[in-house]
Short mmCIF file of C-alpha atoms in Angstrom, two decimals:
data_model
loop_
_atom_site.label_atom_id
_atom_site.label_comp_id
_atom_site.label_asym_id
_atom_site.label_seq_id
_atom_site.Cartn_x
_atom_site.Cartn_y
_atom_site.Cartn_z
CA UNK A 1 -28.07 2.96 8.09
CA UNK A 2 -30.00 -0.44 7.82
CA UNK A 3 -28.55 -0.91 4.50
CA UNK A 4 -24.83 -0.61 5.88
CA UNK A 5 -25.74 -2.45 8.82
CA UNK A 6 -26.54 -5.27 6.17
CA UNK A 7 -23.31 -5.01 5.08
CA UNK A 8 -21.43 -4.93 7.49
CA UNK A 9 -23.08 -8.07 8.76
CA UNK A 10 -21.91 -9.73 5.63
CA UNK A 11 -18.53 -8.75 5.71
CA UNK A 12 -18.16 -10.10 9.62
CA UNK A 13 -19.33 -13.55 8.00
CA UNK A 14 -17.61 -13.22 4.93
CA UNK A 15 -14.19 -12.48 6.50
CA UNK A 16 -14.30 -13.76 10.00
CA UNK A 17 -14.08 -12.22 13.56
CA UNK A 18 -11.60 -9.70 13.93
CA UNK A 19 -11.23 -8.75 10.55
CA UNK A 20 -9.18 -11.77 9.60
CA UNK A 21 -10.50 -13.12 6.12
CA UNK A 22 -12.66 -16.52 6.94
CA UNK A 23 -11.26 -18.08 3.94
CA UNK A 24 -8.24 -17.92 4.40
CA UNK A 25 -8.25 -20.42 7.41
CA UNK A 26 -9.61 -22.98 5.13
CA UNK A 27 -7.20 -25.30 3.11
CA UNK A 28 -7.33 -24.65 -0.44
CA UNK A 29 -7.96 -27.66 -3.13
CA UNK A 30 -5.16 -27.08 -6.28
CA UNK A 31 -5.25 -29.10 -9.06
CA UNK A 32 -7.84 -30.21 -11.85
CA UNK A 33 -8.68 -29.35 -15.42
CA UNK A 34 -7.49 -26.58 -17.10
CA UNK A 35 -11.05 -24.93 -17.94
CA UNK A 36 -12.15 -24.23 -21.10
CA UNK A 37 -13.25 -20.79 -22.49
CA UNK A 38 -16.73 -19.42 -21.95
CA UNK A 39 -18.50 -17.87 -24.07
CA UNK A 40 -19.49 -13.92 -23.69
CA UNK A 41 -22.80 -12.93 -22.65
CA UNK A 42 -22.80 -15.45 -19.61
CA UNK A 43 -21.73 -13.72 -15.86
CA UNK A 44 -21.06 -15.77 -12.82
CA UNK A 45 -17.94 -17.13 -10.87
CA UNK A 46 -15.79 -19.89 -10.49
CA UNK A 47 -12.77 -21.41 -8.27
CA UNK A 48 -11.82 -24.43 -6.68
CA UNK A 49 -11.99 -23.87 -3.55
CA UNK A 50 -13.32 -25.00 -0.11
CA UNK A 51 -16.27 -27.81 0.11
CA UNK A 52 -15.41 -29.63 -2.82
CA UNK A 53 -15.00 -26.82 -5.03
CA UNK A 54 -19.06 -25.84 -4.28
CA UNK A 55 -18.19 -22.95 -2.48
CA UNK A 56 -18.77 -20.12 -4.60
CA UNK A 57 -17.97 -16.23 -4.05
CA UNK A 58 -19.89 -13.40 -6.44
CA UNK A 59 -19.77 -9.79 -7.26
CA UNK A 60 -22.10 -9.13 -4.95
CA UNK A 61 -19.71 -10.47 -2.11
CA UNK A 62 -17.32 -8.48 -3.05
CA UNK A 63 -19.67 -5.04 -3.40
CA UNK A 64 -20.65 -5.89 0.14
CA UNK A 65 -16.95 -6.48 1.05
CA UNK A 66 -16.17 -3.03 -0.15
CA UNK A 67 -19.24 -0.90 1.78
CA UNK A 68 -18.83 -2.55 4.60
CA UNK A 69 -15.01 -0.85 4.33
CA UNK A 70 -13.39 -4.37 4.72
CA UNK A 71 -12.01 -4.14 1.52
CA UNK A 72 -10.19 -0.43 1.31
CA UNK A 73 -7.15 -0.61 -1.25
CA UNK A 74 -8.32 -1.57 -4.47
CA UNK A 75 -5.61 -3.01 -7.55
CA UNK A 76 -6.96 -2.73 -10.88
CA UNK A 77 -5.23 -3.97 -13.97
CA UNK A 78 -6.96 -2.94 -17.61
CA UNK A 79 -6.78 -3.67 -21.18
CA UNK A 80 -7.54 -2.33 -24.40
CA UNK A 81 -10.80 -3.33 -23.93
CA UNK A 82 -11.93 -0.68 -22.00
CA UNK A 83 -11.12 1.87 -24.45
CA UNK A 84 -13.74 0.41 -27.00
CA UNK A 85 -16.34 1.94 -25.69
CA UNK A 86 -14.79 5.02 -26.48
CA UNK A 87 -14.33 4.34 -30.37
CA UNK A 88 -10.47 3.02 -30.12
CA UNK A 89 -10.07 -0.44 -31.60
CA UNK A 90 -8.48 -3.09 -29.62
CA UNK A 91 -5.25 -4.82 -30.49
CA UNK A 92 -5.78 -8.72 -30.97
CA UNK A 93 -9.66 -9.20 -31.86
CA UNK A 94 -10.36 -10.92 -35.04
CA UNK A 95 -11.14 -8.81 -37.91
CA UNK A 96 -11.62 -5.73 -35.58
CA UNK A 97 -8.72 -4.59 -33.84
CA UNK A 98 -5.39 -2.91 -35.10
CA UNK A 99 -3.79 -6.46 -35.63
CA UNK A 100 -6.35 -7.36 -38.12
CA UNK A 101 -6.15 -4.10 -39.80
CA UNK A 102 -3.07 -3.15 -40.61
CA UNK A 103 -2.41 -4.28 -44.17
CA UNK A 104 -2.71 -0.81 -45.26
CA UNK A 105 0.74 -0.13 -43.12
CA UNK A 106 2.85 -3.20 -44.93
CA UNK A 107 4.18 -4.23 -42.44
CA UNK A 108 5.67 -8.32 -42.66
CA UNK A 109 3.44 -9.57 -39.70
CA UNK A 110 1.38 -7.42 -37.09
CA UNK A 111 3.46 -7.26 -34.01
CA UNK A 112 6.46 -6.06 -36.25
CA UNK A 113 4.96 -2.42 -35.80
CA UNK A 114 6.24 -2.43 -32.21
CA UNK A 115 9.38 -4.09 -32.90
CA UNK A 116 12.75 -1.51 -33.21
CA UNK A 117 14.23 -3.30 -35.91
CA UNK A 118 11.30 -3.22 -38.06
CA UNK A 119 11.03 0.74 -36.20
CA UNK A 120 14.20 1.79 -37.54
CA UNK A 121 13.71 0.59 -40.95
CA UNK A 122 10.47 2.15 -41.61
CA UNK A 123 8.78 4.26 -38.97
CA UNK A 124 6.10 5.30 -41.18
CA UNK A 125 3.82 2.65 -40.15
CA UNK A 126 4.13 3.40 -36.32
CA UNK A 127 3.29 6.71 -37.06
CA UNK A 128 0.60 6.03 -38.54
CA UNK A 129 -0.82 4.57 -36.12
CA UNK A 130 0.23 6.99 -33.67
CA UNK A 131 -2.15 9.26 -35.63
CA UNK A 132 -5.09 7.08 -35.21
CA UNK A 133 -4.75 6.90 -31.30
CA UNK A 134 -4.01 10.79 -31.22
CA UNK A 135 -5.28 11.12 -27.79
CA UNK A 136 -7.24 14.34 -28.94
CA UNK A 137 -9.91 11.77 -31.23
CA UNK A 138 -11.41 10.05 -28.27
CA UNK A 139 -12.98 10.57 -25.02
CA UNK A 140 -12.96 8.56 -21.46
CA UNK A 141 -15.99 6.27 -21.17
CA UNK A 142 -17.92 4.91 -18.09
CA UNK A 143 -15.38 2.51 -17.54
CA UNK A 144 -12.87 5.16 -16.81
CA UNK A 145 -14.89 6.94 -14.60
CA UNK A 146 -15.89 4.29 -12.56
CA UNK A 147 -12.09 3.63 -12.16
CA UNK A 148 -11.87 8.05 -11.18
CA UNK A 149 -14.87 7.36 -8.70
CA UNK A 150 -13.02 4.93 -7.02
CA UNK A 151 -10.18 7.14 -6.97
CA UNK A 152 -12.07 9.94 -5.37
CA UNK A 153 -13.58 7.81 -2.52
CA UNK A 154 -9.98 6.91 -1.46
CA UNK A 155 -10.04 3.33 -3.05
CA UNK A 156 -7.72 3.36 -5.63
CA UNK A 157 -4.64 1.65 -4.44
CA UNK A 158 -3.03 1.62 -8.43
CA UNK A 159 -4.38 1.37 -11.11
CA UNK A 160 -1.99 -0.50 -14.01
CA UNK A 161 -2.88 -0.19 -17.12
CA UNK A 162 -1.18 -1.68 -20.71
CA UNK A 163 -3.26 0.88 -23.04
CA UNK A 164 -1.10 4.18 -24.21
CA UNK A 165 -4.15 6.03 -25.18
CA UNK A 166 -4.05 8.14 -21.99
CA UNK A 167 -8.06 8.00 -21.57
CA UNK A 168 -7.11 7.15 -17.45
CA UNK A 169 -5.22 10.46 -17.62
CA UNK A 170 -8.17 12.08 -19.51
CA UNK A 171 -10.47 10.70 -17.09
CA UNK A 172 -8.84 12.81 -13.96
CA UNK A 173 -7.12 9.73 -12.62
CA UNK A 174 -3.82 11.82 -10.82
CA UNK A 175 -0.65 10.40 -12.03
CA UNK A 176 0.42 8.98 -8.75
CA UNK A 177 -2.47 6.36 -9.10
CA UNK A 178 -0.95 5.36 -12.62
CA UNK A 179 1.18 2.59 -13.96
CA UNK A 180 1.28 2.80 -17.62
CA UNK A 181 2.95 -0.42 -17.77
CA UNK A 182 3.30 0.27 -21.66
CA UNK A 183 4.49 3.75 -21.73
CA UNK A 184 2.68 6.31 -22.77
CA UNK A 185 2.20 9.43 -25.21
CA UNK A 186 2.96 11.97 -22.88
CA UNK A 187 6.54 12.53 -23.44
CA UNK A 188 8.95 11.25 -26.25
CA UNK A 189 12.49 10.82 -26.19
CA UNK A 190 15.01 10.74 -29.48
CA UNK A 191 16.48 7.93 -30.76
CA UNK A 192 20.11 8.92 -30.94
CA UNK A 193 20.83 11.80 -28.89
CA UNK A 194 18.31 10.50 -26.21
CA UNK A 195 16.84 14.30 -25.55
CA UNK A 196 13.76 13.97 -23.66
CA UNK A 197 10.57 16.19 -25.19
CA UNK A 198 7.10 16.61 -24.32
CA UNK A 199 4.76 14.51 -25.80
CA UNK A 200 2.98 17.56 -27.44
CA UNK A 201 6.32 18.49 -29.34
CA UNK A 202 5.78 15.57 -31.96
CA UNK A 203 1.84 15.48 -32.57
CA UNK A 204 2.61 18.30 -35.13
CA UNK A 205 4.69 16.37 -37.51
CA UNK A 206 2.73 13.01 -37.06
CA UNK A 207 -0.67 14.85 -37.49
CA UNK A 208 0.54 15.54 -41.40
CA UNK A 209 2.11 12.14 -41.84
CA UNK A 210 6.36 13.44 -41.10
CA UNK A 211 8.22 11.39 -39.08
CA UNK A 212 9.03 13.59 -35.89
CA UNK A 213 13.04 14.57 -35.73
CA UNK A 214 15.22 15.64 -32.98
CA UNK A 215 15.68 19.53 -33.50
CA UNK A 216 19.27 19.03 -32.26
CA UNK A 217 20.57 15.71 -34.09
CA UNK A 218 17.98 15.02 -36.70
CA UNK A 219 17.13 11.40 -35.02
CA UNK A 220 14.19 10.08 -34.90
CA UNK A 221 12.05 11.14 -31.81
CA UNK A 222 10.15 7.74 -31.02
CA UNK A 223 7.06 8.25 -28.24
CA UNK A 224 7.86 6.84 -24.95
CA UNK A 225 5.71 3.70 -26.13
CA UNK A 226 7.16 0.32 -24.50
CA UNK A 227 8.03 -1.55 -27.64
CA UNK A 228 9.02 -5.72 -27.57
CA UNK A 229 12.03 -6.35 -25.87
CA UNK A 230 12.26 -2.75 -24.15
CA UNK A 231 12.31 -1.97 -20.51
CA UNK A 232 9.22 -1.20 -18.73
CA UNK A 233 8.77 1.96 -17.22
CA UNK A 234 10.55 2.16 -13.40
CA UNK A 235 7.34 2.77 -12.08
CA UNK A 236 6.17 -0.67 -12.90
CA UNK A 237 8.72 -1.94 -9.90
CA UNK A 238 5.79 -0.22 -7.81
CA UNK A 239 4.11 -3.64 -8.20
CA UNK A 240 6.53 -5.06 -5.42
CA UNK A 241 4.85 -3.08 -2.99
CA UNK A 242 1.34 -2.70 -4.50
CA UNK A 243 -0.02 -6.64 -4.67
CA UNK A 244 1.20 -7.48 -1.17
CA UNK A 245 -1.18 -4.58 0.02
CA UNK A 246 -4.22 -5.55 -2.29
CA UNK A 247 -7.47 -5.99 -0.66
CA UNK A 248 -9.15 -7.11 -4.02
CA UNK A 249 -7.68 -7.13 -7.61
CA UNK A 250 -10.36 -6.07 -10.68
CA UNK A 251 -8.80 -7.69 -13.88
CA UNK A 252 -10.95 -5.48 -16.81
CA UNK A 253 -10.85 -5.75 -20.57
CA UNK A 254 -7.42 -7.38 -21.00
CA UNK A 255 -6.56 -10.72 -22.79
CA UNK A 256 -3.72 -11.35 -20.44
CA UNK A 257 -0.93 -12.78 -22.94
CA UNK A 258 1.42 -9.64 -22.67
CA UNK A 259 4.31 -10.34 -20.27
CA UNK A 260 5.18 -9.03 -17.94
CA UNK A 261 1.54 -7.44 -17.14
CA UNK A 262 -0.15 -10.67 -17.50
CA UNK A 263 1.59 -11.88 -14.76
CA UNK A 264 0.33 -9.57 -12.07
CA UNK A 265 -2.92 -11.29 -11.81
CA UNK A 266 -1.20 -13.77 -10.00
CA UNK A 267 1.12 -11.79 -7.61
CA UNK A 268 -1.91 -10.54 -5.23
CA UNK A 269 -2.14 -13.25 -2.22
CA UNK A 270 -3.97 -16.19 -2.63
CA UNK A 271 -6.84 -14.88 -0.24
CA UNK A 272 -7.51 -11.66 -2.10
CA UNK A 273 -10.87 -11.63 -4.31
CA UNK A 274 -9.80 -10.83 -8.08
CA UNK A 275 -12.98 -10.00 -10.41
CA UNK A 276 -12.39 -10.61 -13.88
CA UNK A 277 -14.97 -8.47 -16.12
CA UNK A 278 -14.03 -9.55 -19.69
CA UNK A 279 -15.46 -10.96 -22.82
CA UNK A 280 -13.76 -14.04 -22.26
CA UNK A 281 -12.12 -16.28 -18.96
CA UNK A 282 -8.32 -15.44 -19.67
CA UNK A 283 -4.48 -15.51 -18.04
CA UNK A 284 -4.53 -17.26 -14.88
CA UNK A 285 -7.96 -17.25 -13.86
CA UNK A 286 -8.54 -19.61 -16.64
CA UNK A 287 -5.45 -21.96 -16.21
CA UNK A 288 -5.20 -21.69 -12.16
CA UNK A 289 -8.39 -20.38 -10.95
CA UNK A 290 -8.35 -19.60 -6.93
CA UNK A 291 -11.39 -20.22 -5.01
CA UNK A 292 -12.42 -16.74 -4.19
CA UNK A 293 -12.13 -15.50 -8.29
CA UNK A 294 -15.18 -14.12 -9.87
CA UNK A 295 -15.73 -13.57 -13.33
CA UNK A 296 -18.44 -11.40 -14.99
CA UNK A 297 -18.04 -11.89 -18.49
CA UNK A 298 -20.29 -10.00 -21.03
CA UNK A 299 -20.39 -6.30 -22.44
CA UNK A 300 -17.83 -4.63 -20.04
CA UNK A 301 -19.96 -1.36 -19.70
CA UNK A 302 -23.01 -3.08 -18.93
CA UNK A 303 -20.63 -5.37 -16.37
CA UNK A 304 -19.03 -2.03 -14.59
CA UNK A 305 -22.84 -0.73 -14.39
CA UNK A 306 -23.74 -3.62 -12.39
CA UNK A 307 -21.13 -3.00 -10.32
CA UNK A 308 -21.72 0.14 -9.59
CA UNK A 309 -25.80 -0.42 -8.75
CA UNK A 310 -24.40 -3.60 -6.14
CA UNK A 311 -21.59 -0.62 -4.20
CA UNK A 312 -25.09 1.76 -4.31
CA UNK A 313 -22.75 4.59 -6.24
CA UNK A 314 -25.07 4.85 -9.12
CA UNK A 315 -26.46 8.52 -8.08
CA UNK A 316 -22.65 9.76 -7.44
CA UNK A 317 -21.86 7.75 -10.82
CA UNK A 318 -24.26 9.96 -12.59
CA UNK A 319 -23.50 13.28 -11.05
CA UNK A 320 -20.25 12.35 -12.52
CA UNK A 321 -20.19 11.89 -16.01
CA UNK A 322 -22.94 14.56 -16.06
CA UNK A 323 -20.15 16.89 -14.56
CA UNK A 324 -17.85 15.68 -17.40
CA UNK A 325 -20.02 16.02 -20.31
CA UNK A 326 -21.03 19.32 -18.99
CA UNK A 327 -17.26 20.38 -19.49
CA UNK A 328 -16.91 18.94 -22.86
CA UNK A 329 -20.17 20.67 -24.32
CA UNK A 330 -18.91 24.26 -22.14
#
């Protein structure tokens, strides 16, 4: 009780009398430098805010924000980076991630692989792929599950995520709380006849290296992967409503150059906390920081740890994954 009293203490001073946030009476300073890139291993926050930009807000603040029950819908956006804990190779990190790696798939220049053109005129290469990131080889990792616990203490607002590995799905996140901005393995639709499948209806021929065809027209049955210049899925529109509601936006393990995801760490109001935890200051928290941003940069497991000792959920965090390894080794 004393330690929520604490809390909720904080909160009153952190967001003012009545519930309305304190700094959002307070004009905000725009302008400056664009910042320049930190370096991992180093945690802390910036903005330029209030005071003459002194004023600083931490992930402590916002832990306190969130116990106290003053912050109760929670946004998340994700990246490929927090999949690398579980084994599965990011997309753009130098000499490590699928970009870097895929000379073995000739293909004229790394981003061609998700291109239709370069799709219909060789699939193998996709496919390939597709085989690596068979959902089957990897497993959810603490990052996930910190993202379910949320979900299961009625936090979770959305959660939006660009990976198509399906580990948020794996992890017991409920479909409703997903926008897989990218698409996703779990279905698959043919590229002439447009017949819809289940995703589980192609992993046969890609698992031996055939290019999955339509039963009915012989097409090519492409997963329901977002590649350049398609459509996001319709349940991306679900932003519209989602960032006006946001009581705090976590920004985790995402480089932030992919349009239109990137974008989204700018549509929350201008009063809402948004924690970064990243390997790097990215997107526009780098270019346009807002003085209530805080950025933990380092090791993202070791980040979401500390975030889950500062809410006080590390016993319920443990019962947790011991639950879910107990199923695995069952």
């Amino acid at each position: 009780m004393a330690l929520w009293a604490r809390a909720a203490v904080r909160a009153l001073r952190l967001w003012g009398p009545g519930g309305e946030r304190a700094w959002a009476r307070q004009p905000r300073i725009t302008g400056g430098s664009r910042p320049g890139s930190r370096s991992a291993g180093i945690s802390g926050v910036h903005g330029n805010g209030g005071s003459g930009g002194t004023e600083k807000f931490s992930l402590q603040d916002v832990a306190e924000l969130v116990r106290a029950g003053a912050c109760r819908r929670v946004l998340v956006m994700v990246g490929a980076g927090i999949s690398t804990p579980s084994g599965i190779p990011d997309f753009r990190s130098p000499g490590s991630g699928h970009y870097s790696n895929l000379q073995e798939y000739d293909v004229p220049y790394p981003e061609a692989i998700f291109e239709l053109p370069f799709f219909f005129h060789n699939p193998k290469p996709f496919f390939a792929l597709a085989k690596k990131l068979y959902p089957g080889h990897y497993r959810p990792n603490v990052i996930h599950y910190f993202l379910r616990l949320l979900h299961e203490k009625g936090l979770l607002l959305r959660l939006y995520t660009q990976n198509i590995d399906g580990l948020e799905r794996a992890s017991g996140i409920p479909a409703s709380k997903l926008v897989e901005a990218h698409g996703s393995f779990a279905s698959a639709t043919c590229t002439v006849c447009r017949r819809t499948f289940p995703g589980e209806s192609f992993w046969a021929d890609v698992l031996v290296d055939r290019v999955p065809r339509c039963s009915v027209c012989t097409g090519i049955v492409k997963p329901d992967i977002v590649f350049f210049g398609e459509p996001l899925p319709q349940r991306f529109l679900l932003h519209l409503a989602d960032f006006p509601m946001a009581d705090v936006l976590l920004i985790l393990g995402t480089s932030l150059q992919v349009e239109p995801f990137a974008s989204l760490s700018a549509a929350v109001r201008n009063s809402v906390p948004r924690v970064l935890i990243n390997r790097d200051v990215v997107g526009p928290l780098a270019w346009c920081p807002r003085s209530r941003d805080v950025v933990q940069l380092g090791d993202l497991v070791h980040s979401v740890e500390k975030l889950v000792e500062l809410l006080g959920w590390t016993g319920e965090m443990k019962d947790l994954l011991q639950r879910e390894t107990g199923k695995l080794s069952g």
